[in-house]
């Protein structure tokens, strides 16, 4: 028998190499599918949602007539408040008609329909400005006013002549006029950071709806979660991992923590409703209750990752500390905890990110309400984080429920905001991890 | 190394020590008198309980949930298992060096300074610097690291790390130094350095060293105890153990027939 040549593959080697190549290609295929799904998802969200970050404005000079806005002529804001937004709406309409005439634009569109091209929100904006500064009356003031949602949709491609012909809220003639106005520079679509700061708006004014209240509510809840969940979870983990005797009770606790992490989030919502709202009588819809519920939900996640981080610290470090006469606590706080910190941080941020995107439990505790007032962090009447509020994911859910497609665009925009926050948090987790680990 | 001096003080007196890990009886009725300013070696086949017995002397067994120790160990006549004794205080007096070098992931300086800091041995930075330098000199490491005290201790070579651990242990001014196979993870050159160091440490401390290498025991110790299956079979002058053991089990271990 001659010895085998190394230059030719034998049968077994061939089969083994083929199996390896197959396995690698499965892996590559799986990753490709995942990346494609991600790409499609992101593109669709961005394409649909990017519109929320720009908004169409009408720029008009309006002479604020004293006889209509301040009948008594004494510039007293209390009496001027008697003129409602309806009164202002007609002033704006007349202002726009005058502006069109001045620009030499002729149109068949009725006066009423011209007025409707301005957002219903605009009259409130102007009224507030006038009441804040009564001296404006009689002056000619340049206003940048929100265009109606349909007009805005036309410039973003959401509304077309075709859909307008079937739409009761807008007519093709109005759209033609809008185009003329755009050429004359009266109407313009531009970037809209107010989307991030404005409160929610009613069904008829999607153009005025923003995420201000939702972002504040989410921020307050994250503060509550961070302040409560991190210390509680770290303390619990340190106790369980470093101090507690290993017996039946700690085993039971351990199993239960693992189980809690798998409990559907809506169950935490029911729990929060029963305990925090019905029993402890905290304010419904408040970031405090939301934060407490999310804390309960996040605790197991942080505990599990903190314990894993503590476990991964080599026991020889504990021996070393005890060996030079450190107490148990000193060994934990001086040596074990700093080494576990990157893991704990990552776990905490992942827990927070989870909490930030959580919707179901918040629906149950009423955070889905329509809120236009910015919640205060503290107020005498409602206490700490007690003002009614919404949260980002709930706002998204809420907007997708409304009939006007302009709200869908805004919901997609809100998803972009949520994703950006999550990205920032995950990036922070990675950076912190690197920073702490690089110490050596 | 020959034992030059006359009879020495008894530093550690262990009487009728039994250790159980749960059901397992790991140390069986061991009594031993360990002298001051002497290197005492524990030898024996692996698993015979050398480390377990060593850990009784600084009560490191307390940190193992299932371990139970009975009997009496006195250091300078004081029972270290007395309920009034705080094991943390004890461990400042009885330093320990482990099998695998285990420096803290901190700077060389901080490694050595940690013990003195938590025990309040220095009043200011200058004093602490002094302690660190003195300890590193005693650990025969000063010349090698004096220019990079603030670099991580984990960046040193294995032998240097172990000497750093020795320096860290002596920094708390212990009276007894326990070493559990301190050279088993080191190369021959590093081993020789550490052995030389152990001989110097004998001037100041009572050193107890566990080793699986009989040559090492013969080289560094004056007294040797032979453990077998949880029993202490024989304890005598090192010379005597290696040349003329009483017990046939010692005899066969020395000559390489068990272990
Ligand atoms: N933490 C522990 N838990 C349970 N059994 C242990 C533990 N440590 C050591 N033992 C057992 O005690 C016996 C003695 O171990 P050890 O003292 O480490 O031996 P040596 O150091 O002489 O090799 C061995 O049988 C070992 O399995
Ligand atoms: Mg051992």
XYZ file of C-alpha atoms and ligand atoms in Angstrom:
727
model
C 0.000 0.000 0.000
C 1.413 3.337 -1.011
C 1.227 6.244 1.385
C -1.406 8.834 0.575
C -0.376 11.988 -1.186
C -0.938 15.239 0.704
C -1.516 16.973 -2.600
C -4.912 15.402 -3.255
C -7.836 15.679 -0.868
C -9.189 12.351 0.250
C -12.900 11.646 0.378
C -13.388 12.423 4.052
C -11.559 15.712 3.806
C -13.612 16.693 0.788
C -16.882 15.951 2.562
C -15.712 17.817 5.651
C -14.665 20.860 3.659
C -17.934 20.854 1.767
C -19.870 20.724 5.040
C -17.856 23.643 6.347
C -18.492 25.698 3.232
C -22.218 24.919 3.442
C -22.344 25.986 7.045
C -20.581 29.253 6.282
C -22.959 30.032 3.440
C -25.981 29.407 5.708
C -24.507 31.901 8.142
C -23.884 34.487 5.454
C -27.399 33.968 4.091
C -28.939 34.394 7.532
C -27.039 37.612 8.116
C -27.963 38.883 4.660
C -31.659 38.272 5.319
C -31.443 40.038 8.658
C -29.589 43.009 7.195
C -32.078 43.264 4.354
C -35.043 43.219 6.711
C -33.360 45.924 8.762
C -32.604 47.992 5.683
C -36.163 47.719 4.409
C -37.551 48.605 7.808
C -35.313 51.622 8.238
C -35.858 52.891 4.704
C -39.610 52.593 4.988
C -39.666 54.364 8.347
C -37.371 57.108 7.179
C -39.079 57.628 3.830
C -42.501 57.808 5.438
C -41.498 59.679 8.544
C -38.996 62.227 7.312
C -41.912 64.428 6.200
C -42.803 65.073 9.806
C -39.591 67.045 10.166
C -40.605 69.602 7.561
C -43.732 71.703 7.556
C -45.503 74.069 5.183
C -45.896 77.668 6.301
C -47.827 80.594 4.877
C -46.037 83.914 5.178
C -48.394 86.882 5.185
C -48.410 90.475 6.286
C -51.497 91.181 8.324
C -52.690 94.525 9.489
C -54.333 93.750 12.791
C -57.609 95.738 12.732
C -58.351 97.510 16.006
C -62.103 97.614 15.353
C -62.334 93.828 15.202
C -59.767 92.757 17.774
C -60.109 95.474 20.409
C -63.617 96.902 20.207
C -63.260 99.095 23.290
C -59.967 100.434 22.104
C -58.300 100.327 25.511
C -55.756 97.567 24.742
C -56.800 95.692 27.856
C -55.864 92.015 27.334
C -58.671 90.898 29.653
C -61.283 92.517 27.424
C -59.491 91.657 24.204
C -59.725 88.007 25.219
C -63.414 88.320 24.395
C -62.499 87.915 20.727
C -62.262 84.185 20.097
C -60.111 82.315 17.630
C -63.031 82.425 15.239
C -62.724 86.192 15.163
C -59.020 85.908 14.481
C -59.563 83.275 11.772
C -61.527 85.798 9.715
C -58.759 88.378 10.183
C -56.212 85.858 8.913
C -58.429 84.965 5.977
C -58.763 88.588 4.974
C -55.021 89.042 5.411
C -54.336 86.155 3.071
C -56.814 87.416 0.471
C -55.133 90.826 0.549
C -51.707 89.216 0.208
C -52.886 87.222 -2.811
C -54.260 90.343 -4.428
C -51.043 92.202 -3.750
C -49.074 89.375 -5.383
C -51.348 89.576 -8.421
C -52.706 86.066 -8.003
C -56.212 85.668 -9.346
C -58.324 82.739 -8.289
C -61.811 81.298 -8.443
C -61.478 79.831 -4.998
C -64.038 81.171 -2.560
C -62.932 83.372 0.308
C -63.942 80.730 2.770
C -61.824 78.092 1.073
C -58.877 80.489 0.954
C -59.212 80.918 4.705
C -59.294 77.151 5.148
C -55.859 76.860 3.594
C -54.443 78.265 6.812
C -54.275 75.876 9.747
C -56.958 76.205 12.420
C -54.073 76.361 14.822
C -52.840 79.607 13.260
C -55.645 81.778 14.650
C -54.754 80.613 18.173
C -51.107 81.406 17.511
C -51.914 84.931 16.359
C -54.392 85.483 19.169
C -51.830 84.462 21.780
C -49.276 86.788 20.301
C -51.679 89.689 20.240
C -52.863 89.081 23.796
C -49.271 88.882 24.945
C -48.473 92.146 23.196
C -51.589 94.326 22.651
C -49.480 97.065 21.076
C -49.378 94.992 17.890
C -52.940 96.061 17.148
C -53.126 98.471 14.302
C -49.683 97.471 13.109
C -48.889 95.440 10.031
C -47.164 92.327 11.261
C -45.411 89.616 9.281
C -46.705 86.205 10.353
C -45.384 82.745 9.602
C -48.438 80.592 9.915
C -48.958 76.864 9.619
C -50.656 75.856 6.413
C -53.532 73.407 6.652
C -52.514 69.750 6.868
C -53.908 68.975 3.403
C -51.932 71.793 1.789
C -48.841 70.597 3.658
C -49.579 67.084 2.389
C -49.764 68.414 -1.168
C -46.232 69.797 -0.991
C -44.982 66.530 0.524
C -46.723 64.419 -2.120
C -49.226 62.878 0.260
C -52.152 64.790 -1.287
C -52.599 64.920 -5.058
C -55.128 66.533 -7.379
C -56.687 63.118 -7.700
C -57.159 62.516 -3.979
C -58.266 66.119 -3.523
C -61.133 65.644 -5.953
C -62.472 62.950 -3.612
C -61.659 64.839 -0.416
C -64.188 67.053 1.345
C -61.498 68.977 3.178
C -59.575 70.176 0.164
C -60.329 70.886 -3.508
C -58.072 70.701 -6.578
C -58.636 74.447 -7.046
C -57.103 75.101 -3.657
C -54.096 73.031 -4.648
C -53.666 75.004 -7.866
C -53.804 78.178 -5.811
C -51.268 76.709 -3.378
C -48.910 76.117 -6.281
C -49.287 79.699 -7.406
C -48.661 80.875 -3.872
C -45.521 78.752 -3.707
C -44.242 80.406 -6.890
C -44.952 83.798 -5.382
C -43.071 82.794 -2.236
C -46.124 83.126 -0.018
C -46.140 79.481 0.909
C -43.056 77.462 1.707
C -42.155 74.018 3.068
C -39.194 74.057 5.406
C -37.570 72.197 8.224
C -39.713 71.908 11.316
C -37.934 71.405 14.627
C -41.141 72.395 16.362
C -42.192 68.795 15.750
C -39.957 67.896 18.678
C -41.288 70.553 21.019
C -44.969 71.160 20.263
C -47.616 69.328 22.231
C -50.112 67.006 20.612
C -52.941 68.591 18.600
C -56.534 67.638 17.932
C -57.744 65.470 15.045
C -58.351 68.446 12.742
C -54.876 69.929 13.040
C -52.210 67.299 12.396
C -49.938 70.089 11.134
C -49.666 71.439 14.681
C -49.028 68.144 16.444
C -45.614 67.590 18.035
C -43.805 65.328 20.414
C -42.996 67.811 23.158
C -45.246 66.321 25.827
C -44.395 62.755 24.862
C -40.647 63.373 24.987
C -40.947 65.091 28.361
C -43.113 62.250 29.690
C -40.658 59.634 28.456
C -37.759 61.599 29.918
C -39.440 61.823 33.333
C -40.174 58.119 33.295
C -36.591 57.290 32.379
C -35.423 59.400 35.319
C -37.763 57.509 37.653
C -36.618 54.166 36.258
C -32.940 55.032 36.466
C -33.138 56.463 39.975
C -35.137 53.523 41.312
C -34.177 50.506 39.252
C -30.410 50.935 39.150
C -29.723 51.140 42.903
C -32.352 48.559 43.814
C -31.194 46.104 41.182
C -27.516 46.560 41.962
C -28.104 46.218 45.699
C -30.241 43.112 45.186
C -27.695 41.567 42.846
C -24.757 42.254 45.127
C -26.612 40.780 48.054
C -27.703 37.686 46.155
C -24.379 37.140 44.470
C -21.899 38.032 47.192
C -23.576 37.796 50.570
C -26.641 35.562 50.539
C -26.135 31.964 51.594
C -26.794 29.503 48.798
C -29.872 27.647 49.970
C -33.382 26.745 48.957
C -34.716 30.259 49.529
C -32.138 31.972 47.379
C -32.735 29.334 44.720
C -36.441 30.139 44.744
C -35.709 33.847 44.530
C -33.345 33.243 41.644
C -35.888 31.228 39.669
C -38.516 33.867 40.312
C -36.349 36.703 39.077
C -35.703 34.789 35.879
C -39.439 34.218 35.533
C -40.278 37.855 36.188
C -38.055 38.869 33.304
C -40.286 36.827 31.039
C -43.620 38.153 32.301
C -45.505 39.976 29.514
C -45.252 43.709 30.050
C -48.995 44.228 30.032
C -49.165 42.267 33.281
C -47.009 44.936 34.868
C -49.521 47.470 33.580
C -52.377 45.668 35.349
C -50.276 45.460 38.481
C -49.466 49.167 38.277
C -53.115 50.033 37.770
C -54.122 47.989 40.816
C -51.329 49.074 43.141
C -50.218 52.557 42.200
C -53.484 54.012 40.939
C -56.294 52.163 42.673
C -54.587 51.391 45.972
C -51.957 54.081 46.453
C -54.029 56.633 44.547
C -51.217 58.211 42.561
C -52.338 60.312 39.616
C -53.519 58.466 36.590
C -51.544 59.152 33.386
C -48.621 60.497 35.413
C -44.984 59.808 34.571
C -44.535 58.791 38.212
C -46.849 55.809 37.858
C -45.491 55.046 34.400
C -41.962 55.177 35.768
C -42.846 52.910 38.684
C -44.426 50.342 36.390
C -41.456 50.444 34.039
C -39.132 50.148 37.043
C -40.835 46.926 38.086
C -40.567 45.706 34.550
C -36.896 46.659 34.171
C -35.679 45.393 37.548
C -35.340 41.713 36.582
C -33.440 42.628 33.413
C -30.947 44.758 35.305
C -30.651 42.237 38.142
C -29.915 39.412 35.743
C -27.271 41.334 33.828
C -25.724 42.714 37.022
C -25.466 39.248 38.506
C -23.895 37.970 35.323
C -21.401 40.838 35.472
C -20.584 40.076 39.112
C -20.226 36.376 38.367
C -17.753 37.092 35.613
C -15.344 38.803 38.005
C -12.699 36.167 38.749
C -12.930 34.792 42.319
C -9.183 35.243 42.673
C -9.798 38.999 42.953
C -12.098 38.441 45.930
C -9.504 36.123 47.505
C -6.821 38.724 46.942
C -8.850 41.401 48.685
C -9.887 39.195 51.583
C -6.307 37.970 51.809
C -4.962 41.431 52.608
C -7.631 41.872 55.236
C -10.379 43.669 53.339
C -13.862 43.077 54.659
C -16.418 41.422 52.440
C -17.961 44.781 51.696
C -14.624 46.399 50.920
C -13.755 43.574 48.585
C -17.056 44.043 46.773
C -17.047 47.815 46.560
C -13.335 48.361 45.951
C -12.628 45.523 43.574
C -15.569 43.491 42.343
C -17.992 46.281 41.560
C -15.569 48.399 39.491
C -14.745 45.336 37.427
C -18.414 44.534 36.968
C -19.356 48.144 36.180
C -19.203 47.894 32.371
C -21.529 44.908 32.426
C -23.868 46.581 34.882
C -23.971 49.747 32.787
C -24.700 47.866 29.614
C -27.459 45.926 31.322
C -28.948 49.102 32.751
C -28.947 50.916 29.438
C -30.480 47.938 27.677
C -33.122 47.837 30.409
C -33.769 51.559 29.973
C -33.992 51.195 26.211
C -36.529 48.434 26.699
C -38.512 50.630 29.066
C -38.357 53.577 26.662
C -40.005 51.563 23.906
C -42.626 49.909 26.115
C -46.227 50.700 25.227
C -48.680 48.165 26.590
C -48.412 48.826 30.343
C -48.629 52.569 29.755
C -51.930 52.186 27.918
C -53.346 50.522 31.002
C -52.366 53.297 33.361
C -53.920 55.916 31.128
C -50.866 57.518 29.610
C -52.625 57.435 26.255
C -54.753 60.466 27.124
C -54.777 63.596 24.981
C -52.439 65.981 26.783
C -51.646 69.502 25.612
C -50.061 70.943 28.739
C -46.383 70.286 29.263
C -46.049 68.157 32.406
C -44.114 69.769 35.224
C -41.367 67.784 36.939
C -42.815 68.998 40.196
C -45.974 70.883 41.000
C -47.674 71.632 44.299
C -50.958 70.132 43.240
C -49.693 66.973 41.558
C -46.391 66.389 43.332
C -43.300 64.896 41.784
C -43.827 63.794 38.161
C -47.564 63.819 38.891
C -48.856 65.850 35.926
C -50.709 63.918 33.252
C -48.495 63.085 30.327
C -48.001 60.743 27.429
C -44.900 58.901 26.300
C -43.196 58.427 22.952
C -44.374 54.910 22.076
C -47.900 55.643 23.276
C -47.978 58.811 21.186
C -46.990 56.742 18.176
C -49.755 54.264 18.893
C -52.195 57.105 19.424
C -51.371 58.849 16.139
C -51.649 55.678 14.109
C -55.215 55.366 15.416
C -56.323 58.689 13.928
C -58.045 58.938 10.572
C -56.058 61.756 8.931
C -53.077 60.293 7.009
C -51.080 63.322 8.126
C -50.977 61.685 11.551
C -49.496 58.521 10.089
C -46.648 60.604 8.757
C -46.217 62.094 12.204
C -46.307 58.660 13.802
C -43.522 57.555 11.473
C -41.610 60.698 12.366
C -42.050 59.856 16.041
C -40.702 56.375 15.349
C -37.596 57.989 13.894
C -37.232 60.053 17.062
C -37.650 56.944 19.224
C -35.103 55.038 17.140
C -32.642 57.908 17.413
C -33.011 57.899 21.209
C -32.495 54.130 21.314
C -29.463 54.459 19.066
C -28.001 57.125 21.295
C -28.548 54.946 24.357
C -26.978 51.910 22.768
C -24.059 53.957 21.551
C -23.653 55.290 25.074
C -23.627 51.721 26.367
C -20.887 50.783 23.936
C -18.812 53.890 24.625
C -19.080 53.506 28.399
C -18.194 49.873 28.127
C -15.108 50.634 26.075
C -14.084 53.438 28.365
C -14.303 51.335 31.513
C -12.783 48.266 29.992
C -9.863 50.083 28.529
C -8.562 50.801 31.987
C -6.804 47.438 31.517
C 19.011 25.993 53.785
C 20.111 24.676 57.116
C 18.400 25.686 60.265
C 21.086 27.590 62.083
C 19.342 28.766 65.207
C 18.503 26.986 68.416
C 14.921 26.298 69.426
C 12.518 29.023 68.346
C 9.276 30.410 69.672
C 6.098 28.686 68.673
C 4.137 31.149 66.509
C 1.157 29.059 65.486
C -0.191 26.248 67.521
C -2.881 24.133 65.857
C -4.547 21.393 67.869
C -7.006 18.720 66.790
C -8.129 20.474 63.625
C -10.863 18.823 61.604
C -12.277 20.352 58.438
C -15.405 19.202 56.679
C -16.707 20.270 53.282
C -20.315 19.280 53.748
C -20.028 15.540 54.323
C -16.460 15.317 53.152
C -13.892 15.046 55.904
C -10.952 16.911 54.370
C -8.661 17.365 57.406
C -8.567 14.735 60.104
C -7.408 15.644 63.572
C -4.295 17.569 62.611
C -2.083 19.149 65.275
C 1.042 21.093 64.455
C 3.278 23.662 66.150
C 4.728 26.175 63.697
C 7.790 28.170 64.696
C 8.457 31.842 64.322
C 11.047 33.087 61.798
C 10.997 29.738 60.081
C 9.865 28.458 56.728
C 7.518 25.520 57.205
C 6.597 23.465 54.148
C 3.448 21.401 53.711
C 3.961 18.633 51.192
C 1.819 15.751 50.072
C -0.049 14.392 47.104
C -2.614 16.579 45.454
C -6.003 16.629 47.194
C -4.581 15.621 50.568
C -5.729 18.827 52.258
C -2.644 21.048 52.324
C -4.468 24.121 51.027
C -7.431 23.414 53.234
C -5.259 23.348 56.316
C -3.389 26.457 55.224
C -6.663 28.322 54.807
C -7.578 27.467 58.393
C -4.717 29.634 59.603
C -6.173 32.872 58.205
C -9.760 31.640 58.311
C -10.182 31.895 54.546
C -12.290 28.770 54.914
C -14.920 31.040 56.458
C -15.616 32.332 52.967
C -16.573 28.852 51.745
C -20.198 28.240 52.643
C -19.994 24.501 53.131
C -16.689 24.429 55.016
C -16.772 23.694 58.757
C -13.690 23.839 60.973
C -13.368 22.402 64.481
C -10.402 22.463 66.844
C -8.139 25.231 68.061
C -5.551 27.352 66.346
C -3.668 29.869 68.436
C -1.372 32.552 67.106
C 0.870 33.890 69.867
C -1.370 32.077 72.301
C -4.599 33.728 71.102
C -7.300 31.454 69.754
C -8.126 32.742 66.266
C -11.462 30.906 66.229
C -12.589 32.708 69.359
C -15.931 34.393 68.647
C -14.410 37.756 69.580
C -11.868 37.506 66.775
C -12.716 39.407 63.608
C -11.380 37.429 60.656
C -10.690 40.680 58.830
C -8.257 41.773 61.541
C -6.736 38.332 61.583
C -6.020 38.452 57.868
C -4.090 41.670 58.243
C -1.841 39.796 60.655
C -1.672 36.625 58.575
C -0.930 37.508 54.967
C -1.569 35.145 52.100
C -0.090 34.544 48.677
C -2.112 32.432 46.285
C -1.287 29.783 43.767
C -2.098 31.863 40.730
C -0.720 35.406 40.841
C -3.780 37.572 41.419
C -2.838 41.246 41.366
C -5.728 43.683 41.422
C -6.402 45.206 38.009
C -4.968 48.462 39.310
C -1.563 50.100 39.207
C 1.455 48.475 40.823
C 1.426 51.240 43.410
C -2.257 50.778 44.228
C -1.823 47.034 44.552
C 0.706 47.459 47.316
C -0.923 50.500 48.879
C -4.362 48.933 49.149
C -3.758 46.927 52.342
C -2.033 49.749 54.240
C -4.796 52.116 53.136
C -7.702 50.047 54.425
C -5.869 49.307 57.665
C -4.862 52.934 58.184
C -1.153 52.179 58.369
C -0.078 55.520 56.933
C -0.968 59.038 57.883
C -0.106 60.712 54.608
C 1.031 60.198 51.066
C 4.716 60.332 51.945
C 4.348 57.568 54.504
C 2.351 55.506 52.053
C 5.021 55.981 49.398
C 7.547 54.768 51.915
C 5.529 51.665 52.751
C 5.073 50.895 49.067
C 8.776 51.219 48.364
C 9.749 49.148 51.389
C 7.265 46.416 50.520
C 8.344 46.282 46.899
C 11.963 46.022 48.037
C 11.052 43.167 50.343
C 9.252 41.594 47.399
C 12.510 41.942 45.409
C 10.606 43.870 42.785
C 11.513 47.496 43.445
C 14.394 47.784 41.023
C 12.292 46.372 38.207
C 9.216 48.523 38.683
C 10.314 51.740 40.370
C 9.971 53.689 37.127
C 6.519 52.423 36.318
C 4.678 52.298 39.593
C 1.557 53.653 37.986
C 1.309 51.088 35.257
C -1.084 48.200 35.714
C 0.102 45.345 37.884
C -1.525 42.918 35.498
C 0.932 43.996 32.805
C 3.877 42.402 34.621
C 5.272 38.968 33.838
C 3.997 36.000 35.849
C 6.991 35.924 38.162
C 6.851 39.672 38.696
C 3.130 39.451 39.393
C 3.727 36.836 42.061
C 6.411 38.971 43.681
C 3.990 41.880 43.518
C 1.469 39.736 45.381
C 4.121 38.960 47.976
C 4.895 42.672 48.291
C 1.201 43.342 48.654
C 0.953 40.731 51.391
C 3.920 42.065 53.375
C 2.733 45.668 53.052
C 0.172 45.172 55.814
C 2.990 44.209 58.193
C 1.793 40.669 58.823
C 3.500 38.340 61.263
C 2.727 35.177 59.382
C 2.896 34.687 55.627
C 0.927 31.835 54.078
C 1.849 30.756 50.567
C -0.184 28.233 48.626
C 1.993 26.777 45.875
C 3.304 30.245 45.014
C 5.576 28.977 42.253
C 3.344 26.476 40.496
C 2.441 28.963 37.767
C 5.988 30.253 37.308
C 8.896 29.335 35.075
C 12.149 28.003 36.655
C 13.897 31.381 36.692
C 10.968 33.157 38.322
C 10.685 30.230 40.738
C 14.304 30.614 41.757
C 13.768 34.326 42.377
C 10.718 33.711 44.518
C 12.483 30.955 46.469
C 15.355 33.287 47.203
C 12.856 35.865 48.340
C 11.166 33.375 50.666
C 14.465 32.711 52.360
C 14.858 36.433 52.996
C 11.325 36.788 54.275
C 12.152 34.254 56.957
C 14.100 36.999 58.762
C 10.892 38.855 59.497
C 8.026 36.401 59.285
C 6.893 32.966 60.058
C 6.382 31.555 56.561
C 4.162 28.578 55.792
C 4.411 27.325 52.234
C 2.407 24.656 50.484
C 4.267 23.000 47.662
C 3.870 19.962 45.513
C 7.560 20.012 44.703
C 9.700 18.131 47.175
C 12.822 19.760 45.811
C 11.330 23.115 46.588
C 10.464 22.063 50.127
C 14.001 20.810 50.581
C 15.433 24.048 49.200
C 13.434 26.622 51.129
C 12.121 25.107 54.362
C 13.489 24.270 57.742
C 10.501 22.261 58.848
C 8.315 20.040 56.719
C 4.918 18.485 57.336
C 3.770 15.610 55.158
C 0.030 15.311 54.550
C -1.727 12.267 53.209
C -5.469 11.790 52.714
C -6.343 14.495 55.212
C -3.955 13.248 57.884
C -0.724 14.862 58.868
C 1.540 11.871 58.719
C 4.814 13.335 59.799
C 6.224 16.694 60.876
C 9.890 17.271 61.520
C 13.065 19.046 60.524
C 13.176 19.159 56.733
C 16.524 17.364 56.691
C 15.143 14.580 58.742
C 12.027 14.160 56.609
C 14.021 13.922 53.435
C 16.832 11.735 54.691
C 15.348 9.627 57.377
C 11.532 9.693 57.556
C 9.831 7.758 60.329
C 6.630 6.824 58.527
C 6.668 4.389 55.611
C 4.115 6.578 53.765
C 6.466 9.543 53.913
C 9.253 7.326 52.773
C 7.362 6.135 49.730
C 6.165 9.673 48.830
C 9.701 11.038 49.091
C 11.035 8.271 46.950
C 8.323 8.930 44.405
C 6.096 5.931 45.006
C 2.910 7.829 45.907
C 1.541 11.074 44.535
N -14.315 24.485 48.264
C -14.338 23.163 48.377
N -15.522 22.510 48.406
C -15.568 21.164 48.525
N -14.507 20.383 48.622
C -13.291 20.953 48.611
C -13.152 22.370 48.482
N -11.835 22.668 48.504
C -11.184 21.478 48.626
N -12.058 20.461 48.697
C -11.719 19.031 48.849
O -10.907 18.871 49.993
C -9.827 18.019 49.721
C -8.526 18.715 50.007
O -8.357 19.729 49.054
P -7.137 20.737 49.064
O -6.976 21.249 50.438
O -7.349 21.719 48.002
O -5.940 19.765 48.678
P -4.454 20.115 48.250
O -4.252 21.580 48.397
O -3.606 19.319 49.157
O -4.300 19.650 46.852
C -9.947 17.573 48.278
O -10.527 16.303 48.249
C -10.882 18.575 47.670
O -11.696 17.957 46.708
Mg -3.913 23.070 46.944
